Tab-separated table of C-alpha atoms in Angstrom:
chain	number	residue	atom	x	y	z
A	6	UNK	CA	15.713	-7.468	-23.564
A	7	UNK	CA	15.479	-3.469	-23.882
A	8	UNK	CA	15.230	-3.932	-27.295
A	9	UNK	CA	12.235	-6.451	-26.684
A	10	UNK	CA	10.609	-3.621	-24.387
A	11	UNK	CA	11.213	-0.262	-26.001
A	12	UNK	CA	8.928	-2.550	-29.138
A	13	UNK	CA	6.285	-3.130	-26.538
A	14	UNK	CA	5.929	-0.110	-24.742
A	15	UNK	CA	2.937	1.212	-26.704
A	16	UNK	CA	1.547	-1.878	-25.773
A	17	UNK	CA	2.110	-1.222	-21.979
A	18	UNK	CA	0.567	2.235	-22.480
A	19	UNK	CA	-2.703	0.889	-23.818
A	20	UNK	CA	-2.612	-1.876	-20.933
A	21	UNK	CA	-2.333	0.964	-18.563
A	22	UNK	CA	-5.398	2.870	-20.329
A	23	UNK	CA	-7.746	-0.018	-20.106
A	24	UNK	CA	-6.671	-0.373	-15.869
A	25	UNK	CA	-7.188	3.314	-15.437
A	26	UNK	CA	-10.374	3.832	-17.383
A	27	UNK	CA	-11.988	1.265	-14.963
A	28	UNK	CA	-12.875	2.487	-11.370
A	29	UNK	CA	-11.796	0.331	-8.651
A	30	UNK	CA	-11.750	1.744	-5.729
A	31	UNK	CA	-11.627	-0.442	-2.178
A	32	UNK	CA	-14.934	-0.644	-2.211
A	33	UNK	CA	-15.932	-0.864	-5.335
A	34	UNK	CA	-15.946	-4.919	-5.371
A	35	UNK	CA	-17.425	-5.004	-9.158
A	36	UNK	CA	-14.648	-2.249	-10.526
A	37	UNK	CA	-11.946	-4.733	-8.864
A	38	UNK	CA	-12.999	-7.586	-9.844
A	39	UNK	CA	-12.919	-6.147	-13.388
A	40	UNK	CA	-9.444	-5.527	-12.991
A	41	UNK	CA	-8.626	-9.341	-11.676
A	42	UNK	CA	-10.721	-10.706	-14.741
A	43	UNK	CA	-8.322	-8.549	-17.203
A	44	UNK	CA	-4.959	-9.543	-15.300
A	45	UNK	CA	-6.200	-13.521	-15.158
A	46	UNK	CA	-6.797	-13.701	-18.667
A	47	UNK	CA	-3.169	-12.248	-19.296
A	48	UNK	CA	-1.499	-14.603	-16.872
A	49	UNK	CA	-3.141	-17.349	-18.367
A	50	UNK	CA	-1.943	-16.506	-22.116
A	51	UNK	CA	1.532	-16.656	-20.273
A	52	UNK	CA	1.230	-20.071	-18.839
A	53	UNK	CA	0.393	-19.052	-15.270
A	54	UNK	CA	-2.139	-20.547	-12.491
A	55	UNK	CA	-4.345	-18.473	-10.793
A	56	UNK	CA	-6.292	-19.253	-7.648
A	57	UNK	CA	-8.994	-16.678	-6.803
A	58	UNK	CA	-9.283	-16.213	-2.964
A	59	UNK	CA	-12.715	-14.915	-3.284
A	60	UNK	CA	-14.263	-12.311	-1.126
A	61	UNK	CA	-17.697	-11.049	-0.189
A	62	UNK	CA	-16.704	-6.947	0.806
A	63	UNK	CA	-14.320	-6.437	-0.718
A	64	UNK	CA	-12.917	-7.447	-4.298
A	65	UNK	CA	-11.388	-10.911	-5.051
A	66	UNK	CA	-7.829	-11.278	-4.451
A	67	UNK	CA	-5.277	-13.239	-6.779
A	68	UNK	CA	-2.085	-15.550	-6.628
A	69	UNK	CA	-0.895	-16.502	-9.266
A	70	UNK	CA	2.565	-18.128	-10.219
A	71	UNK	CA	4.016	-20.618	-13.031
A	72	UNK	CA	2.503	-23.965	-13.655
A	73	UNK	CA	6.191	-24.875	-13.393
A	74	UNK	CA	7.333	-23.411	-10.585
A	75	UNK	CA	7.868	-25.395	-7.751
A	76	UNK	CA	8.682	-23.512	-4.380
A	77	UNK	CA	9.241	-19.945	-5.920
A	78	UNK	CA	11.315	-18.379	-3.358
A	79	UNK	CA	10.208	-14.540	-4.587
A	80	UNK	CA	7.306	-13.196	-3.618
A	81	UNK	CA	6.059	-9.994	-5.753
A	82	UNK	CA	2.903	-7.992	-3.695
A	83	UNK	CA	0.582	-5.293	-6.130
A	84	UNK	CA	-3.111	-4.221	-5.301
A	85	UNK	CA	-5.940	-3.557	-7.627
A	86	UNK	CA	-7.593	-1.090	-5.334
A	87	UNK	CA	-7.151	2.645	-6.184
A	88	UNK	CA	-8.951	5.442	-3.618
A	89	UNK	CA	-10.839	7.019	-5.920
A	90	UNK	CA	-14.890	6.865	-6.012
A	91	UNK	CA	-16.680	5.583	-9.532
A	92	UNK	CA	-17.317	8.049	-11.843
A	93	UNK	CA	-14.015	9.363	-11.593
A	94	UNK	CA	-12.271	7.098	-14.768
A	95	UNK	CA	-15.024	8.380	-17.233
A	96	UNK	CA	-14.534	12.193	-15.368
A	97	UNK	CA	-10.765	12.518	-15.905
A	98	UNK	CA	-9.954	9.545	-18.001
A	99	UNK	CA	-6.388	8.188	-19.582
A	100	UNK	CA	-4.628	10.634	-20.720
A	101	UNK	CA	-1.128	11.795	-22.011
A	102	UNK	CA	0.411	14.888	-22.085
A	103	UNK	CA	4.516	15.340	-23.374
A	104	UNK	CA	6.310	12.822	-21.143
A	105	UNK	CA	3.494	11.808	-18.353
A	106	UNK	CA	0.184	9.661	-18.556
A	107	UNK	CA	-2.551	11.257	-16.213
A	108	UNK	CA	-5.314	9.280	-14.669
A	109	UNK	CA	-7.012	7.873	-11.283
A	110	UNK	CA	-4.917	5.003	-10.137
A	111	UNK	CA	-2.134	5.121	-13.177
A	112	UNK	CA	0.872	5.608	-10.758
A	113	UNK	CA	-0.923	3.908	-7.834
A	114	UNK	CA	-0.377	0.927	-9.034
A	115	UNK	CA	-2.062	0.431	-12.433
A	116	UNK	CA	1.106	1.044	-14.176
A	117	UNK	CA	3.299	-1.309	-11.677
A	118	UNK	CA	0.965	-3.980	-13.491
A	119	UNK	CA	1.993	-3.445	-16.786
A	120	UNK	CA	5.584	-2.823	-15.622
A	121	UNK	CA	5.051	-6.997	-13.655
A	122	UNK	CA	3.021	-8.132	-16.705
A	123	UNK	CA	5.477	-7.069	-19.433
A	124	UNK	CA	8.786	-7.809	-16.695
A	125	UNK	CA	7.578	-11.715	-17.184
A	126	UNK	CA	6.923	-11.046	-21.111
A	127	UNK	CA	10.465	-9.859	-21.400
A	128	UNK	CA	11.925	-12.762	-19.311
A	129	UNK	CA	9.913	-15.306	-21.392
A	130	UNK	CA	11.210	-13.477	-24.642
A	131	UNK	CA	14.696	-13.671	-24.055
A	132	UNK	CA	14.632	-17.701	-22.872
A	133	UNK	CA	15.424	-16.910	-18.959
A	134	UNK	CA	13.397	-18.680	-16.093
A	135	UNK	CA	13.159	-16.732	-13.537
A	136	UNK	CA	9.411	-16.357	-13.810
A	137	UNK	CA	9.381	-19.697	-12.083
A	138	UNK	CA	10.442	-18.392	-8.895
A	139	UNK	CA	7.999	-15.690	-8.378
A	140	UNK	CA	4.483	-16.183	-6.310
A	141	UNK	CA	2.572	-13.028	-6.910
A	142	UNK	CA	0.169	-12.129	-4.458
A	143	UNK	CA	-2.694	-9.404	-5.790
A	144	UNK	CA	-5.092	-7.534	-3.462
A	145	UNK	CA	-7.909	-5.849	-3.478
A	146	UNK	CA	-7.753	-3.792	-0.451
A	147	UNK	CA	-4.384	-2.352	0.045
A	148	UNK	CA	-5.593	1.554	0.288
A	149	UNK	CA	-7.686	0.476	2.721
A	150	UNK	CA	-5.192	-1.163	5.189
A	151	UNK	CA	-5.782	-4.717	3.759
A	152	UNK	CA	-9.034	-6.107	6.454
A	153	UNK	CA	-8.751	-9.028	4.307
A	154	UNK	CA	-5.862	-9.677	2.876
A	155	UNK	CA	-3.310	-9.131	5.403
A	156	UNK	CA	-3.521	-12.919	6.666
A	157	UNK	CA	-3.422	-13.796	3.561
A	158	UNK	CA	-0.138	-11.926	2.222
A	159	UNK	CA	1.493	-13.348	5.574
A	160	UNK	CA	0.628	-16.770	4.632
A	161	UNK	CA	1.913	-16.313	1.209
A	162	UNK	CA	5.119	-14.831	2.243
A	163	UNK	CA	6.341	-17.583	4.891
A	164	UNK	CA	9.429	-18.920	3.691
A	165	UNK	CA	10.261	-16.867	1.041
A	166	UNK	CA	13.325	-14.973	0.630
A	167	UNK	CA	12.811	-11.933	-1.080
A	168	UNK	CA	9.498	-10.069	-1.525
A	169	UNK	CA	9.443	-7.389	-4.471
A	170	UNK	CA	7.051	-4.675	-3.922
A	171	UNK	CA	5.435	-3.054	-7.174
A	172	UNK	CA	4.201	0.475	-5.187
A	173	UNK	CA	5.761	3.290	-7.154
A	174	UNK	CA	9.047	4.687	-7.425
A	175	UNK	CA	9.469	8.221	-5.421
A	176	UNK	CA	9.339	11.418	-8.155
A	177	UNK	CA	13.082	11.253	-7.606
A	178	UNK	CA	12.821	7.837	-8.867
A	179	UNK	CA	14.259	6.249	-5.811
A	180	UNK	CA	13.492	2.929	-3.926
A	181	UNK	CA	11.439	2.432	-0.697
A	182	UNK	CA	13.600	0.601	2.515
A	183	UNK	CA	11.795	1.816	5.190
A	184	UNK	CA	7.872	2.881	5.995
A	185	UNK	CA	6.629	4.133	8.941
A	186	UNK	CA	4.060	1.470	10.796
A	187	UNK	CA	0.313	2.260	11.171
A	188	UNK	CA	-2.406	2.177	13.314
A	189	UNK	CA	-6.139	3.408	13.343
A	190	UNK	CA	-8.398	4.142	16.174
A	191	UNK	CA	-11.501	5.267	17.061
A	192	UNK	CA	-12.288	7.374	20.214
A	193	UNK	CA	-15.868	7.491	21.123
A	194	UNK	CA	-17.170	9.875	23.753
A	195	UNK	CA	-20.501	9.383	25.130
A	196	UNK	CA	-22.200	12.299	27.492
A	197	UNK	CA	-26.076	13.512	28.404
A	198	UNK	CA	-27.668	15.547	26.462
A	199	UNK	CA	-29.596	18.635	27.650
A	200	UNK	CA	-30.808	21.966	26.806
A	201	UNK	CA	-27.641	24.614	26.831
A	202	UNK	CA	-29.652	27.396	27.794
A	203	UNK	CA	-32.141	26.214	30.173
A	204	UNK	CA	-30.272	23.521	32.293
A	205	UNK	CA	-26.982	23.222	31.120
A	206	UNK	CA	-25.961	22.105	33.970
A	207	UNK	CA	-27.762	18.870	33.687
A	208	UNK	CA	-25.770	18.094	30.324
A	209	UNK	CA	-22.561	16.039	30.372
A	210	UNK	CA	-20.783	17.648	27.067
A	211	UNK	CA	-19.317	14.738	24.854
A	212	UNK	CA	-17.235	17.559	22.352
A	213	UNK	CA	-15.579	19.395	25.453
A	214	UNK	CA	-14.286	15.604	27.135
A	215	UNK	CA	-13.294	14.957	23.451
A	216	UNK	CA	-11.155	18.185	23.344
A	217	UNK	CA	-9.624	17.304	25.962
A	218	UNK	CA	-8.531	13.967	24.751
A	219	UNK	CA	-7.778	15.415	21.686
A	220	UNK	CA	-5.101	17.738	23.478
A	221	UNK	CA	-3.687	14.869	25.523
A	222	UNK	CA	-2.962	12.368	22.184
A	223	UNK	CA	-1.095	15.458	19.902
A	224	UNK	CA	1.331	15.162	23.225
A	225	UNK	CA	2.229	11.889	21.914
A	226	UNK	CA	3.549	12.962	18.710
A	227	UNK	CA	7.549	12.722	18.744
A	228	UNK	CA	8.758	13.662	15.653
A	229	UNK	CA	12.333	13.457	15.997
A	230	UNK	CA	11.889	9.821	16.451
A	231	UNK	CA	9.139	9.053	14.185
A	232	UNK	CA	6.178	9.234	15.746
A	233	UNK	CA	3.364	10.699	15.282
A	234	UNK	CA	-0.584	11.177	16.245
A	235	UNK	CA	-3.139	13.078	14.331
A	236	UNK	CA	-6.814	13.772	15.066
A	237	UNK	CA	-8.387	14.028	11.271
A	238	UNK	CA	-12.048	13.653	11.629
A	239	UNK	CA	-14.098	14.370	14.835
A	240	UNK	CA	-17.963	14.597	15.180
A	241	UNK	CA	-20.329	15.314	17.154
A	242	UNK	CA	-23.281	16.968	18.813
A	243	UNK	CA	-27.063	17.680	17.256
A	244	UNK	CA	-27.504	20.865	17.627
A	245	UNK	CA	-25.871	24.246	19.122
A	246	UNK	CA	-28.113	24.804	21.573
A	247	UNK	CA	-27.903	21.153	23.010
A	248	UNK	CA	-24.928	19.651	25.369
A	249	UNK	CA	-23.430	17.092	23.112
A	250	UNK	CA	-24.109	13.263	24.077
A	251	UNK	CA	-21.916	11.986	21.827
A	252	UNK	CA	-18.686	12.539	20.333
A	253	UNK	CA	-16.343	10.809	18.312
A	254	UNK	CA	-12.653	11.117	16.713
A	255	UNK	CA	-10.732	8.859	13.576
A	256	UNK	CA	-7.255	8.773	14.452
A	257	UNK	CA	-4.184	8.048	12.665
A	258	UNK	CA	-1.192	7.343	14.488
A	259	UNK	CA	2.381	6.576	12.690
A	260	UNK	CA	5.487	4.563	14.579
A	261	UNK	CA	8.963	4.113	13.277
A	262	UNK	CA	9.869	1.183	15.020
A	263	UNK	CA	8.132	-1.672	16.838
A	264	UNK	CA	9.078	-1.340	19.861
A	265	UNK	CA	7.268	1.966	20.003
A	266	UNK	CA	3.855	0.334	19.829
A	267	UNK	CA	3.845	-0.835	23.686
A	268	UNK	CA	4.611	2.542	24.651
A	269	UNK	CA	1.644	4.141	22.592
A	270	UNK	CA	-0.610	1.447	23.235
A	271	UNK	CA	0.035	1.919	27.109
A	272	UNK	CA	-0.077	5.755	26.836
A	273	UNK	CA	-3.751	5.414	25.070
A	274	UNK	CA	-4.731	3.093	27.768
A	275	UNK	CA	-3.720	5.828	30.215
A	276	UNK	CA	-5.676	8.961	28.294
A	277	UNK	CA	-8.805	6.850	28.331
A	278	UNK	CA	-9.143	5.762	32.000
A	279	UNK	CA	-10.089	8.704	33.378
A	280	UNK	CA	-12.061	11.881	31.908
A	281	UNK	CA	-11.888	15.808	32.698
A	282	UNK	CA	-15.658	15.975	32.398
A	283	UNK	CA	-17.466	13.961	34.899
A	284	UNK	CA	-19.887	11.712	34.192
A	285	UNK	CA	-19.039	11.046	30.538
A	286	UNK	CA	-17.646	7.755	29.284
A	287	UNK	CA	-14.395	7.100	27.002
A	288	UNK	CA	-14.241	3.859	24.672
A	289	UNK	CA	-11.160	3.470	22.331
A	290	UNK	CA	-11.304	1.126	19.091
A	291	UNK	CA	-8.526	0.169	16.766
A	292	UNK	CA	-4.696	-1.544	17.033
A	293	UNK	CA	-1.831	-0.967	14.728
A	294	UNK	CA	-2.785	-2.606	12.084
A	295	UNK	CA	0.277	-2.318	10.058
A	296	UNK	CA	3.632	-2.828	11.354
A	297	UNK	CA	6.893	-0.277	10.681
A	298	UNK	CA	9.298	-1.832	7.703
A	299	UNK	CA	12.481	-1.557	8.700
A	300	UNK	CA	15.890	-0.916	7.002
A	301	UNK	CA	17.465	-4.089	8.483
A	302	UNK	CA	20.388	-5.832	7.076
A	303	UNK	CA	18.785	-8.303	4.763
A	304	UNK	CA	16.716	-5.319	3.072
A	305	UNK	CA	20.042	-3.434	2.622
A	306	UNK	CA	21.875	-6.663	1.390
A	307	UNK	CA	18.926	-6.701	-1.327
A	308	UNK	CA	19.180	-2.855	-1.891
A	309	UNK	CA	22.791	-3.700	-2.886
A	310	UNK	CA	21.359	-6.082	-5.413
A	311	UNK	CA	19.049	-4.145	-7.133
A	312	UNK	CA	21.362	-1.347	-7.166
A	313	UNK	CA	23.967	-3.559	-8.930
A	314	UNK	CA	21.858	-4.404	-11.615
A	315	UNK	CA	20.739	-0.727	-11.856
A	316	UNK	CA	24.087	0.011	-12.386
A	317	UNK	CA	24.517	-2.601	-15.536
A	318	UNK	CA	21.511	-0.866	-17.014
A	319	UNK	CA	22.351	2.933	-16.330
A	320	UNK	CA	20.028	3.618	-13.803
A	321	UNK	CA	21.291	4.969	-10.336
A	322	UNK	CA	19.300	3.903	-7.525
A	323	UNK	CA	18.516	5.690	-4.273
A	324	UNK	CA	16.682	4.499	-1.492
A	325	UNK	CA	14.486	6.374	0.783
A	326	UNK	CA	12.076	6.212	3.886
A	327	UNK	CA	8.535	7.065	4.095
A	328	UNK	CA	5.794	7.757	6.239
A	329	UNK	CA	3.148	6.097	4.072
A	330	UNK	CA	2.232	2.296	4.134
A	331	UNK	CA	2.186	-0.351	2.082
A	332	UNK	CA	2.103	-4.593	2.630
A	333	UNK	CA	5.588	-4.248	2.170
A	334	UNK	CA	5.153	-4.262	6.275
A	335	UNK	CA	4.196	-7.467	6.647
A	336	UNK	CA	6.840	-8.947	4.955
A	337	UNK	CA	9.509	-7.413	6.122
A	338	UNK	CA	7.943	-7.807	9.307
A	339	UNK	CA	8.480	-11.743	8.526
A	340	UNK	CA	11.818	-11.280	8.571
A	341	UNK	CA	11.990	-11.162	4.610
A	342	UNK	CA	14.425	-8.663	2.885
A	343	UNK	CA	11.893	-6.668	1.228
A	344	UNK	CA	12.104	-3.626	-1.341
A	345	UNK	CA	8.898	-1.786	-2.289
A	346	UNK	CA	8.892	1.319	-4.825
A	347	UNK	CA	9.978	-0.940	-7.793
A	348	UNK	CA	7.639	0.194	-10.094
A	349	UNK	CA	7.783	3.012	-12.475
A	350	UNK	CA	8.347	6.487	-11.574
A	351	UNK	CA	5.447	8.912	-11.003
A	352	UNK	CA	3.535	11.415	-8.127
A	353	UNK	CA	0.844	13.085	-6.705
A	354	UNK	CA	-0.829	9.823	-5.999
A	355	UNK	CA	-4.089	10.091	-4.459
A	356	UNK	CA	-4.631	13.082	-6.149
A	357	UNK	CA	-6.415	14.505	-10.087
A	358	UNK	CA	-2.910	15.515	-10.726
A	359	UNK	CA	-1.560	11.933	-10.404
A	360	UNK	CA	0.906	10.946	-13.129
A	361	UNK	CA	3.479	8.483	-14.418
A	362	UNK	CA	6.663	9.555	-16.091
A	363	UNK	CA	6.608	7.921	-19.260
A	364	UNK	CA	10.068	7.322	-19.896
A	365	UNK	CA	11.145	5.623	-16.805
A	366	UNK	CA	8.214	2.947	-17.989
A	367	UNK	CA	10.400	0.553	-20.323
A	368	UNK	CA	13.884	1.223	-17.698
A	369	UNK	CA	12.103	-0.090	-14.443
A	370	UNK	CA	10.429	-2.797	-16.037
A	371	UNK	CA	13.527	-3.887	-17.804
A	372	UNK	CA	14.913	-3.301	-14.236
A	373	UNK	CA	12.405	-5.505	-12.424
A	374	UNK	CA	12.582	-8.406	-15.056
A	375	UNK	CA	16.661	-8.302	-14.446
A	376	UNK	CA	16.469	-8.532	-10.829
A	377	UNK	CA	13.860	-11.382	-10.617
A	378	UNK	CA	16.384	-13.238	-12.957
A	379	UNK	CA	19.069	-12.445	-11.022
A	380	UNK	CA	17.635	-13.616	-7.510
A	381	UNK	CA	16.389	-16.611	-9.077
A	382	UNK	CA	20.382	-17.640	-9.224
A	383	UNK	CA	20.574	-16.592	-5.732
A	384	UNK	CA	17.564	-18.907	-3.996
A	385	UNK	CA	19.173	-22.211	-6.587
């Protein structure tokens, strides 16, 4: 199976240049549905179904498994989203330099496709089934939270016993167990406007009842056990000589566990039902809309697993928690022993310095196709 790989890995490099030199951001709906045409017509050649869960926002979403599988018991989650604007693929296109490939969206997940596409290739090649016991579940929307999908990967996911997460491996080339959950919220301030130097006092200022909000929810942040709050965006006001009538803040809080998010949701309640400036008027918007994935005992059972066959192969494998999200949360949050990270190894996603180190391309992938083989045997 290596061998089989290693042979194809200049085609996986020129798979990964035609993802990244097409934009697809969240919001792009026509880049991403670019990238779904490309991946059905692969899945097809290999003898796979694909139903099209189509979408009117956002771009189409995919699942696609065997036309001989019956009750596929792994579930394998990748998004075609990237966060990057168009223009950007024809600004800094596909690119290699020494060992890494450069490009918007190459590590982020465009490479975890090739690494999927070319696991099920290998599988097929060497005359093992356990592409028949994989349901893979492709969004559109994952760097945006998932608005639309997230009912969707939850319906998917019921009943399965493993879910595979193609997100990238850490630079150190280690596994995800555990992410941090995630919530968004708006706080909206409104306040009466007036002139600021000839009646201020008639003026109800939006920004200073928003500053002291913004005080109150840093106090929230508890680092030591995973939480935290931050303000990133506020606006407000129309002018510098007018009170403000309206003010507003986006903000991101992050939760380790799940039995944090009645605490923070009652502290928030608290914050907002009174104000320090009288006569202005607090309304908070959002919910966690991503729950915490936990290192539970099923996820380490299938850490143990994967490490196993890492070990056949050569490859040491370390596990890790992060801060970040993924829709590895909702499965795990099924009660599914979930691993995300398993594509190839790369960083700085999100960024123009985003890369993918070449080498570890043709080892993961040879990594994922073992492992789907060898949890087949376990769900018979």
């Amino acid at each position: 199976m290596e061998s089989f790989l290693k042979q194809q890995e200049n085609a996986m490099l020129h798979f990964i240049e035609e993802l990244v030199n097409i934009d697809s951001g969240s919001y792009d709906k026509q880049g991403v549905d670019k990238i779904g045409e490309i991946l059905i017509s692969h899945y097809k050649e290999l003898g796979f179904q694909i139903k099209v869960e189509k979408q009117e926002e956002y771009g189409n979403h995919l699942l696609i498994q065997h036309r001989d599988a019956i009750d596929p018991q792994i579930i394998i989650l990748a998004h075609m989203d990237t966060v990057f604007p168009v223009g950007t693929a024809a600004e800094r296109p596909f690119s290699i330099k020494d060992d890494r490939a450069y490009g918007p969206g190459v590590i982020d997940m465009k490479s975890s496709h090739a690494s999927l596409l070319y696991a099920i290739k290998a599988l097929m090649h060497e005359g093992l089934s356990g592409y028949k016991n994989i349901k893979i579940v492709i969004n559109s929307d994952e760097e945006i939270g998932s608005p639309s999908s997230k009912c969707m990967i939850e319906r998917e996911a019921k009943g399965k016993k493993y879910a595979l997460v193609m997100e990238p491996a850490r630079k150190d080339g280690s596994l995800v167990s555990a992410r941090r959950g995630k919530g968004n919220y708006t706080l909206i301030v409104e306040g009466r406007a007036a002139h600021s130097g000839i009646e201020p006092e008639k003026g109800r200022s939006a920004i200073e009842e928003l500053a002291h909000k913004i005080l109150q929810l840093y106090e929230l942040s508890d680092h030591e056990n995973g939480i935290s709050v931050n303000v990133g965006l506020i606006e407000g006001g129309s002018s510098a000589n007018t009170v403000s009538d309206h003010a507003e803040a986006q903000i991101d809080i992050r939760i380790k566990e799940m039995d944090q998010v009645e605490y923070l949701e009652e502290r928030l309640e608290e914050i907002c039902a009174s104000t320090e400036v009288s006569g202005t008027k607090v309304l908070l918007e959002g919910e966690m809309n991503r729950p915490p994935m936990e290192k539970n005992k099923k996820t380490r059972a299938l850490l143990r697993i994967i490490q196993d066959v890492g070990e056949e192969i050569g490859i040491e494998i370390e596990d890790t928690s992060t801060g970040g999200g993924s829709d590895a949360s909702f499965t795990s949050s099924l009660g599914i022993a979930t691993i995300d990270g398993l594509g190839p190894v790369g960083g700085n996603a999100h960024s123009d310095k985003e890369y993918l180190e070449i080498p570890t391309l043709v080892e993961r992938t040879l990594l994922l196709a073992l492992l789907i083989e060898r949890l087949s045997h376990r769900t018979k």
